[in-house]
PDB file of C-alpha atoms in Angstrom:
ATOM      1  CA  UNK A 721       0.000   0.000   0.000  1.00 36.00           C
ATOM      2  CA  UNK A 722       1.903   3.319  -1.494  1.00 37.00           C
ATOM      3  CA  UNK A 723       1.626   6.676   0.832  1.00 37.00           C
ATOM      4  CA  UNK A 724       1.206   9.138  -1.273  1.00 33.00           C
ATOM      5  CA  UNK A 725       2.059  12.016   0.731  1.00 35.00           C
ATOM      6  CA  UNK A 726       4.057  12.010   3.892  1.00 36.00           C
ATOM      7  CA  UNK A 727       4.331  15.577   5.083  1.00 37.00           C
ATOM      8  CA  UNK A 728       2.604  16.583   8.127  1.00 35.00           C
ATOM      9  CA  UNK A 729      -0.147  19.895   7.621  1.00 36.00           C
ATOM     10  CA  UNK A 730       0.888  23.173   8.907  1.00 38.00           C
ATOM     11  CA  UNK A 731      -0.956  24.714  11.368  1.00 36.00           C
ATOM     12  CA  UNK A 732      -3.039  26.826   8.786  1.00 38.00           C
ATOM     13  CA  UNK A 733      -3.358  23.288   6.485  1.00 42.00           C
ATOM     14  CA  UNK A 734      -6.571  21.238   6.188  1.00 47.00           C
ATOM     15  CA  UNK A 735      -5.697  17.582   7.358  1.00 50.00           C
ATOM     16  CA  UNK A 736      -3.827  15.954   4.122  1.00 66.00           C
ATOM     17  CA  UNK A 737      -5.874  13.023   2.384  1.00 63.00           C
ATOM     18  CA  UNK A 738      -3.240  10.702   1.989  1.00 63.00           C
ATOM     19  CA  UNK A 739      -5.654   8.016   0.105  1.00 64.00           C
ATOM     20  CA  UNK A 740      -9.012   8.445  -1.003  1.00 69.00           C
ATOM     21  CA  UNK A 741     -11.673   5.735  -0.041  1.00 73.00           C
ATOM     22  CA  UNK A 742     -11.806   1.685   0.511  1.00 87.00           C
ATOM     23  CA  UNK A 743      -9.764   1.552   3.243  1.00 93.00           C
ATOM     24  CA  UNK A 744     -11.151  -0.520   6.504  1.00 95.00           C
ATOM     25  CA  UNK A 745      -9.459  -0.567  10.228  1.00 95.00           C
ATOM     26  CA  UNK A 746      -7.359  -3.465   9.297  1.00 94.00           C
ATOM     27  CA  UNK A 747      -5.253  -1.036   6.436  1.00 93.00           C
ATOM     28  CA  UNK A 748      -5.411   1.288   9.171  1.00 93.00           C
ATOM     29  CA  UNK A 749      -4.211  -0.663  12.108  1.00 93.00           C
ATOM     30  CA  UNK A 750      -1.354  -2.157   9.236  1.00 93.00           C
ATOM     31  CA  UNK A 751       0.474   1.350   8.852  1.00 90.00           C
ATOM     32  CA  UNK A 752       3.344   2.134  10.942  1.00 86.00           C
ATOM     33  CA  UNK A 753       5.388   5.015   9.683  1.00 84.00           C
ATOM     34  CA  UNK A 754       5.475   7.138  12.699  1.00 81.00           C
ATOM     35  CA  UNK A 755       2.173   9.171  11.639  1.00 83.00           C
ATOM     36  CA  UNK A 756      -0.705   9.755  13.217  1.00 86.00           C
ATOM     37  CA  UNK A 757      -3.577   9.198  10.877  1.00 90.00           C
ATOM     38  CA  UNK A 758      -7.493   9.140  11.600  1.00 93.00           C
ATOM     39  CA  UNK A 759      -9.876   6.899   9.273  1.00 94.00           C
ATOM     40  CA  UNK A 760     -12.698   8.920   7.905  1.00 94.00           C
ATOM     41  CA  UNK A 761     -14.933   7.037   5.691  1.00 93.00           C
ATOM     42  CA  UNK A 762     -13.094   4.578   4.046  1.00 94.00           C
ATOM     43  CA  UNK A 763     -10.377   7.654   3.930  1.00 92.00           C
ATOM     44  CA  UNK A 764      -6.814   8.196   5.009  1.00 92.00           C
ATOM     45  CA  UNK A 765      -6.460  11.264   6.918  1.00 90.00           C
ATOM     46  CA  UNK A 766      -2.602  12.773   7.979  1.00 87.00           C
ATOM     47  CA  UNK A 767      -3.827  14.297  11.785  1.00 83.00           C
ATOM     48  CA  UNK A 768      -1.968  17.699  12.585  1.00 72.00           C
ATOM     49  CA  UNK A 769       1.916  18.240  14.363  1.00 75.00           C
ATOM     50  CA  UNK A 770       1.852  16.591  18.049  1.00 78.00           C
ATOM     51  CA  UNK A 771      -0.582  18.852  20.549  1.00 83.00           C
ATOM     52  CA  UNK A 772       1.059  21.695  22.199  1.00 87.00           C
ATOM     53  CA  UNK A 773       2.052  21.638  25.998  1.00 91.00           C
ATOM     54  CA  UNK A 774      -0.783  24.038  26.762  1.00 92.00           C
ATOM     55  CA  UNK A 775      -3.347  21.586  24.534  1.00 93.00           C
ATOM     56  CA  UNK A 776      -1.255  18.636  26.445  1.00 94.00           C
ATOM     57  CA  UNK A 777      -1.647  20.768  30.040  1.00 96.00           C
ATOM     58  CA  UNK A 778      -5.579  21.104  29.612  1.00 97.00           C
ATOM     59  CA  UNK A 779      -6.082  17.287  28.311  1.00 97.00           C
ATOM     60  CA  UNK A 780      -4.664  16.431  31.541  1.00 96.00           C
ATOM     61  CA  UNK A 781      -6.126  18.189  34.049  1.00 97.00           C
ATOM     62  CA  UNK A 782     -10.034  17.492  32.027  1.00 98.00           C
ATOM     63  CA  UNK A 783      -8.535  14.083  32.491  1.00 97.00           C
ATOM     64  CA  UNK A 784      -8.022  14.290  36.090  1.00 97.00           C
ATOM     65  CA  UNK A 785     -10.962  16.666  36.950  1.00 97.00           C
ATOM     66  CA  UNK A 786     -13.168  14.000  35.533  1.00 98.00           C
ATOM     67  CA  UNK A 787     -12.114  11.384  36.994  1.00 97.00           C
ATOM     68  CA  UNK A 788     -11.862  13.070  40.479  1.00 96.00           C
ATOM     69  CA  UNK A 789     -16.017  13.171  40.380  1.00 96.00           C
ATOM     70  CA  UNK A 790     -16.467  10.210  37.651  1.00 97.00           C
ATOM     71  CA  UNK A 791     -14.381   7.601  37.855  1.00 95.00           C
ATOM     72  CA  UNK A 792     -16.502   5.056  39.473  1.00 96.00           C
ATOM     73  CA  UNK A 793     -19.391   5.031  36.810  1.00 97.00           C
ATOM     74  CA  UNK A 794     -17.112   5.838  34.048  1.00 98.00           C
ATOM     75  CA  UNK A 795     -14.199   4.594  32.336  1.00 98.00           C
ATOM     76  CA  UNK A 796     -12.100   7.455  31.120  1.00 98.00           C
ATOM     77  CA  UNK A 797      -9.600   7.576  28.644  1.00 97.00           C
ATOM     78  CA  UNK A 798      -7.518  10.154  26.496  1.00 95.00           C
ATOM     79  CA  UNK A 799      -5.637  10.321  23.461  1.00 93.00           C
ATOM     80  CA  UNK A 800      -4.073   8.207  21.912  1.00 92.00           C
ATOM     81  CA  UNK A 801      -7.274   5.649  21.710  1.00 95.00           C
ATOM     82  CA  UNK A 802      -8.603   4.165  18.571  1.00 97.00           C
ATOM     83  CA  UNK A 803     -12.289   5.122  18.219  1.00 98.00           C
ATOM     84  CA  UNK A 804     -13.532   2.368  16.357  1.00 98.00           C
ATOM     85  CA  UNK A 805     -17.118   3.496  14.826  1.00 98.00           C
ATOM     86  CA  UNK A 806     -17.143   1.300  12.186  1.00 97.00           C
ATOM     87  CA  UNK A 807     -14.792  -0.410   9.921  1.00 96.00           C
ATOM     88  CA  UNK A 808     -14.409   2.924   7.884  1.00 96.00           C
ATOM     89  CA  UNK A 809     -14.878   5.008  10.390  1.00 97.00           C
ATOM     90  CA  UNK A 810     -12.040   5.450  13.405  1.00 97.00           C
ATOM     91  CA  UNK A 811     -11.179   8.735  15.642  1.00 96.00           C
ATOM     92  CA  UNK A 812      -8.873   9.905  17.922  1.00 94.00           C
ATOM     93  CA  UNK A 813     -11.038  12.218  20.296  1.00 96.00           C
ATOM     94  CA  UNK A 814      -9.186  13.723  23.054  1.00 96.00           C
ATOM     95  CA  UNK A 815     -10.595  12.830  25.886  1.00 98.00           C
ATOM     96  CA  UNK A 816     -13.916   9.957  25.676  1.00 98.00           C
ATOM     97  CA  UNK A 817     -15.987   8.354  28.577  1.00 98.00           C
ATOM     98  CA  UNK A 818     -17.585   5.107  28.893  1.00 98.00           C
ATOM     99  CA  UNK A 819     -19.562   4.288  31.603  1.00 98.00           C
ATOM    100  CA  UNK A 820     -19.219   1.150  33.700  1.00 97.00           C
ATOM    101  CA  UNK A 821     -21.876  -1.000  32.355  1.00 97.00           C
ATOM    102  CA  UNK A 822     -20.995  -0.225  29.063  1.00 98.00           C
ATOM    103  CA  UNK A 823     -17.146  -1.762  29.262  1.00 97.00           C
ATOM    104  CA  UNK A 824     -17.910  -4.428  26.907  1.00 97.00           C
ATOM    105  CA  UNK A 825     -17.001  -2.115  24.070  1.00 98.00           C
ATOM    106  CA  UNK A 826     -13.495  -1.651  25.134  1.00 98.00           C
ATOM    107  CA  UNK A 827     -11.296  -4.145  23.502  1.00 97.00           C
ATOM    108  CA  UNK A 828      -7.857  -4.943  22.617  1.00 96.00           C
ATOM    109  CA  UNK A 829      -8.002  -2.931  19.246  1.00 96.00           C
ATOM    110  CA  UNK A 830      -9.966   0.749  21.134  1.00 97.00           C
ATOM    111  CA  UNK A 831     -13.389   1.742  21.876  1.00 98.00           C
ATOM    112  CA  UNK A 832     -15.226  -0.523  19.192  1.00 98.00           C
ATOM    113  CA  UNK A 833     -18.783   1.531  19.745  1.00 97.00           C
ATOM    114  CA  UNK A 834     -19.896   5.172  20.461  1.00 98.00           C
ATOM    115  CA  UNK A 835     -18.740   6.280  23.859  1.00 98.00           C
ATOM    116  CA  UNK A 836     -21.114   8.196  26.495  1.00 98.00           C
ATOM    117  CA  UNK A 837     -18.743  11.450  26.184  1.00 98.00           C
ATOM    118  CA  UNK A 838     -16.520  12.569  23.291  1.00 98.00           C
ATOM    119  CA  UNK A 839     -14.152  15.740  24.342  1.00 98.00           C
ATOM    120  CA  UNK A 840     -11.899  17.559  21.353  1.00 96.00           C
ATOM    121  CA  UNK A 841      -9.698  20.632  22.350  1.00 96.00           C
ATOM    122  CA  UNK A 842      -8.922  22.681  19.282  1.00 92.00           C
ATOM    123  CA  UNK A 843      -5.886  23.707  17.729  1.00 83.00           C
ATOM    124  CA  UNK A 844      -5.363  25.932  14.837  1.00 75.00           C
ATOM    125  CA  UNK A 845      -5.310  22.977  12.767  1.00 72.00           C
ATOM    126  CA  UNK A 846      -8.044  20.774  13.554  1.00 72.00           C
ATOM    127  CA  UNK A 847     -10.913  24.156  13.799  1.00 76.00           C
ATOM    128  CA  UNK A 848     -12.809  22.651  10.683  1.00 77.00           C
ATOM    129  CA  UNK A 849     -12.788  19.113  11.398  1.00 79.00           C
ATOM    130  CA  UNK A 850     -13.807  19.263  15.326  1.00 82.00           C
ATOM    131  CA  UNK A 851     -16.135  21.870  14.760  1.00 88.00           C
ATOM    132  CA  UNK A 852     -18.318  20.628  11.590  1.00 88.00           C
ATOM    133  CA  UNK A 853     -16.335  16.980  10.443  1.00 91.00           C
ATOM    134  CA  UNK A 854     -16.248  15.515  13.694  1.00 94.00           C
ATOM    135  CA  UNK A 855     -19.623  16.634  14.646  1.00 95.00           C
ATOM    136  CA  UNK A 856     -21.402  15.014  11.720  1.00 95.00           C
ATOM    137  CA  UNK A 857     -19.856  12.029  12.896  1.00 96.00           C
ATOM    138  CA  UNK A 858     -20.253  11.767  16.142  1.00 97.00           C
ATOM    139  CA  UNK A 859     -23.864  12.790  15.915  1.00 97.00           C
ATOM    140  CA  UNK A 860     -24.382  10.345  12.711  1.00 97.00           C
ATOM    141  CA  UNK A 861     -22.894   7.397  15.104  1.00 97.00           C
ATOM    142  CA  UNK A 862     -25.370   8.768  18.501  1.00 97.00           C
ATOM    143  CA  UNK A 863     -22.735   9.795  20.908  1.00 98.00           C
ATOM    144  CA  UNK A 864     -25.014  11.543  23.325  1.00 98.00           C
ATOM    145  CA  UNK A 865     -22.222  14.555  24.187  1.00 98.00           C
ATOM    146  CA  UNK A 866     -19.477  16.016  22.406  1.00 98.00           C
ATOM    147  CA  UNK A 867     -17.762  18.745  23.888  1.00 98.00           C
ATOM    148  CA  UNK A 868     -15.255  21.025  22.146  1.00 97.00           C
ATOM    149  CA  UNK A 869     -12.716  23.045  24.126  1.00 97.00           C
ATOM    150  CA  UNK A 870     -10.836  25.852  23.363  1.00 95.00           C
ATOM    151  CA  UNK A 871      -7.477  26.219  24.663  1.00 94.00           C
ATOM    152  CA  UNK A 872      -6.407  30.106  24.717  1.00 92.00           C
ATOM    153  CA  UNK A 873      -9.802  30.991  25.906  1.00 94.00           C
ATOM    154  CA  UNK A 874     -10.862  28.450  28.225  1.00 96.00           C
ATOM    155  CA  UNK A 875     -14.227  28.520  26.626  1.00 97.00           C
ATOM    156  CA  UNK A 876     -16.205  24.702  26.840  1.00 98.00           C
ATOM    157  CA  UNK A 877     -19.045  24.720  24.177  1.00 97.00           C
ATOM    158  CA  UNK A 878     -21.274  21.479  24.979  1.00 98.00           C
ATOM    159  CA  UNK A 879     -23.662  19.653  22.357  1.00 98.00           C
ATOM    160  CA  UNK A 880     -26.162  17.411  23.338  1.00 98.00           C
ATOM    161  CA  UNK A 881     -27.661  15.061  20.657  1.00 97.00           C
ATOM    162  CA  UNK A 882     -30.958  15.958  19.598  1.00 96.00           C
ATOM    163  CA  UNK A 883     -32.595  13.014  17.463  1.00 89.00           C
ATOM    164  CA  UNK A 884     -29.834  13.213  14.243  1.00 90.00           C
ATOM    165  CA  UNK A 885     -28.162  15.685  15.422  1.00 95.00           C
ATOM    166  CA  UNK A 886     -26.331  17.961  17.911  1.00 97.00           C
ATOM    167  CA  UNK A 887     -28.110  21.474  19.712  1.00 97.00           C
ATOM    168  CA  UNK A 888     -25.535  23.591  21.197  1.00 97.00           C
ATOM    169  CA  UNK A 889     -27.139  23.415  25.042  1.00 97.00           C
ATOM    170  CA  UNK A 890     -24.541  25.785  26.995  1.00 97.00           C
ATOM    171  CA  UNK A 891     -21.020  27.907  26.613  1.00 98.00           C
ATOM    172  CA  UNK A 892     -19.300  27.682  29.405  1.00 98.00           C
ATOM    173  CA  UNK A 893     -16.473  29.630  30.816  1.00 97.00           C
ATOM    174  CA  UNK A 894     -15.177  31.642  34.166  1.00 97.00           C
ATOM    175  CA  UNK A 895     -16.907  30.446  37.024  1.00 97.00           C
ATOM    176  CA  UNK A 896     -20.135  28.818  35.446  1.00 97.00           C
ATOM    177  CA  UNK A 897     -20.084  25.737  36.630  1.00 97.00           C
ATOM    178  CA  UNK A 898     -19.735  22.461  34.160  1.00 98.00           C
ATOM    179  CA  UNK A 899     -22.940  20.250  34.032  1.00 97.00           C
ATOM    180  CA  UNK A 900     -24.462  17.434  31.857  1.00 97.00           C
ATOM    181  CA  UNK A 901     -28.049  16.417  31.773  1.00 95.00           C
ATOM    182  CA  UNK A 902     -27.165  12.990  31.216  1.00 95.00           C
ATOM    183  CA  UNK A 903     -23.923  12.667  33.717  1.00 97.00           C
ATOM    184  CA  UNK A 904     -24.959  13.682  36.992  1.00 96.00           C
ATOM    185  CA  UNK A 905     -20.325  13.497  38.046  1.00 97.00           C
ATOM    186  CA  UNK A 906     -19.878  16.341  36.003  1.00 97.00           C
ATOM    187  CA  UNK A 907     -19.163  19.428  38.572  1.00 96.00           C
ATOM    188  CA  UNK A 908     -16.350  21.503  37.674  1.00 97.00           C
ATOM    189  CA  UNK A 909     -15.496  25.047  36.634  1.00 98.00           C
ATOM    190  CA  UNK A 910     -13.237  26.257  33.751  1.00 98.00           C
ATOM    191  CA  UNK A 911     -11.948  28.510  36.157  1.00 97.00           C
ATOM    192  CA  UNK A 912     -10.531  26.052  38.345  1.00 97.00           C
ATOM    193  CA  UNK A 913      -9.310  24.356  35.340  1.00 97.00           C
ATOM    194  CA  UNK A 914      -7.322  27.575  33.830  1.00 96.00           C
ATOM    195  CA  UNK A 915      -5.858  28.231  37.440  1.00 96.00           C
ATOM    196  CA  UNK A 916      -3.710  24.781  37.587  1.00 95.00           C
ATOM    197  CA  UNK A 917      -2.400  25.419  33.954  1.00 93.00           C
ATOM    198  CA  UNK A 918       0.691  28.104  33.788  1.00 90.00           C
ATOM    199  CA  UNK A 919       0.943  30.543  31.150  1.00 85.00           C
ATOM    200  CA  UNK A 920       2.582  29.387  28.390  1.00 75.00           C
ATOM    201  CA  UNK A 921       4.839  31.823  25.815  1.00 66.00           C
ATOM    202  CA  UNK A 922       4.870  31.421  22.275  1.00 63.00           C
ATOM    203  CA  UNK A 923       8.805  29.861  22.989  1.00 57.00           C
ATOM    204  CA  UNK A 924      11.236  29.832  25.111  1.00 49.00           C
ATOM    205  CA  UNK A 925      13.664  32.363  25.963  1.00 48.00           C
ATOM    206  CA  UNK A 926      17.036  32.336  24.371  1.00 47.00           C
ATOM    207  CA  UNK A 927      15.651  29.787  21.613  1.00 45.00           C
ATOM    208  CA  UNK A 928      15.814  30.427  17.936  1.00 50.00           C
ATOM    209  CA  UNK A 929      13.187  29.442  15.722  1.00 45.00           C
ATOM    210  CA  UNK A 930      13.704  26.935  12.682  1.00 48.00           C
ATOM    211  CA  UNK A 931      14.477  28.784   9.221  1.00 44.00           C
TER     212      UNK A 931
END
């Protein structure tokens, strides 16, 4: 199986199509070149540079907020994790959470099934495909929450599904505290979250950048 592209997008790139259609989780899981790749309908899609500390910083402490309220009904897990939505279909999400009854869909190869919670913090890069790709998805395979996160702002937009389809139910941000109608855990504040992250320059002192 020929790559025909192996150059990874910069920030302001789309996600590079590196083959167009047919392919199933088995090509997927076959490929080991050091990329990171998502499947997306039978296509091969190049996934953006590795996250930055800050996107690395917030993953974490979502991670370990959640599981401070959540982790005896749920099984929480971050990226990397193959979502595995159908044979065509597989995601990375950031952050996803299963609850307890439900662990039969964890296997060896990922999550083989929709999750209870999907969670995507956005970079430069990935704007377009967490915001309308990954949203068709999810909703089209009935993942009852997605929530997208923005990193600079600390700004969590929630979507609840809504027969086919997601309904932005709340923004929240500052001391608002996080809820979810169908995971009575959830109890935290973006606020609290932003406090435990430092602030992070664009690099580090004394450090050149790359020509």
């Amino acid at each position: 199986m020929g790559q025909k592209e192996n150059q990874r997008p910069t920030p302001q790139q789309k996600p590079s199509v590196v083959r167009e259609g047919g392919m199933t989780y088995d090509d997927y899981a076959a490929l080991d070149d050091g990329n990171r790749y998502e499947l997306a309908a039978g296509r091969l899609e190049l996934m953006s540079p590795s996250p930055s500390p800050r996107h690395q910083l917030l993953s974490y402490e979502l991670l370990r907020t959640l599981a401070d309220t959540c982790e005896r009904d749920y099984i929480i897990l971050n990226a990397p994790i193959d979502l595995i939505l159908s044979p065509s279909e597989v995601r990375q999400p950031d952050l996803l959470l299963v609850r307890q009854d439900r662990i039969h869909i964890l296997t060896e190869r990922g999550v083989e099934g929709p999750p209870d919670l999907v969670v995507e913090i956005l970079s430069p890069s990935t704007l377009q495909r967490d915001k309308v790709d990954k949203a068709k998805v999810y909703a089209f395979y009935r993942i009852p929450e997605y929530w997208i996160v923005e990193p600079q702002t600390f700004v969590l937009e929630q979507y609840i599904l809504e027969k086919e389809r997601y309904e932005l139910t709340a923004v929240y941000h500052g001391e608002e505290p996080v809820s979810s109608p169908g995971m009575p855990c959830i109890s935290f504040t973006m606020q609290a979250i932003a406090e435990r992250i430092p602030d992070i320059g664009p690099r580090a002192a004394g450090t050149k950048s790359n020509p």
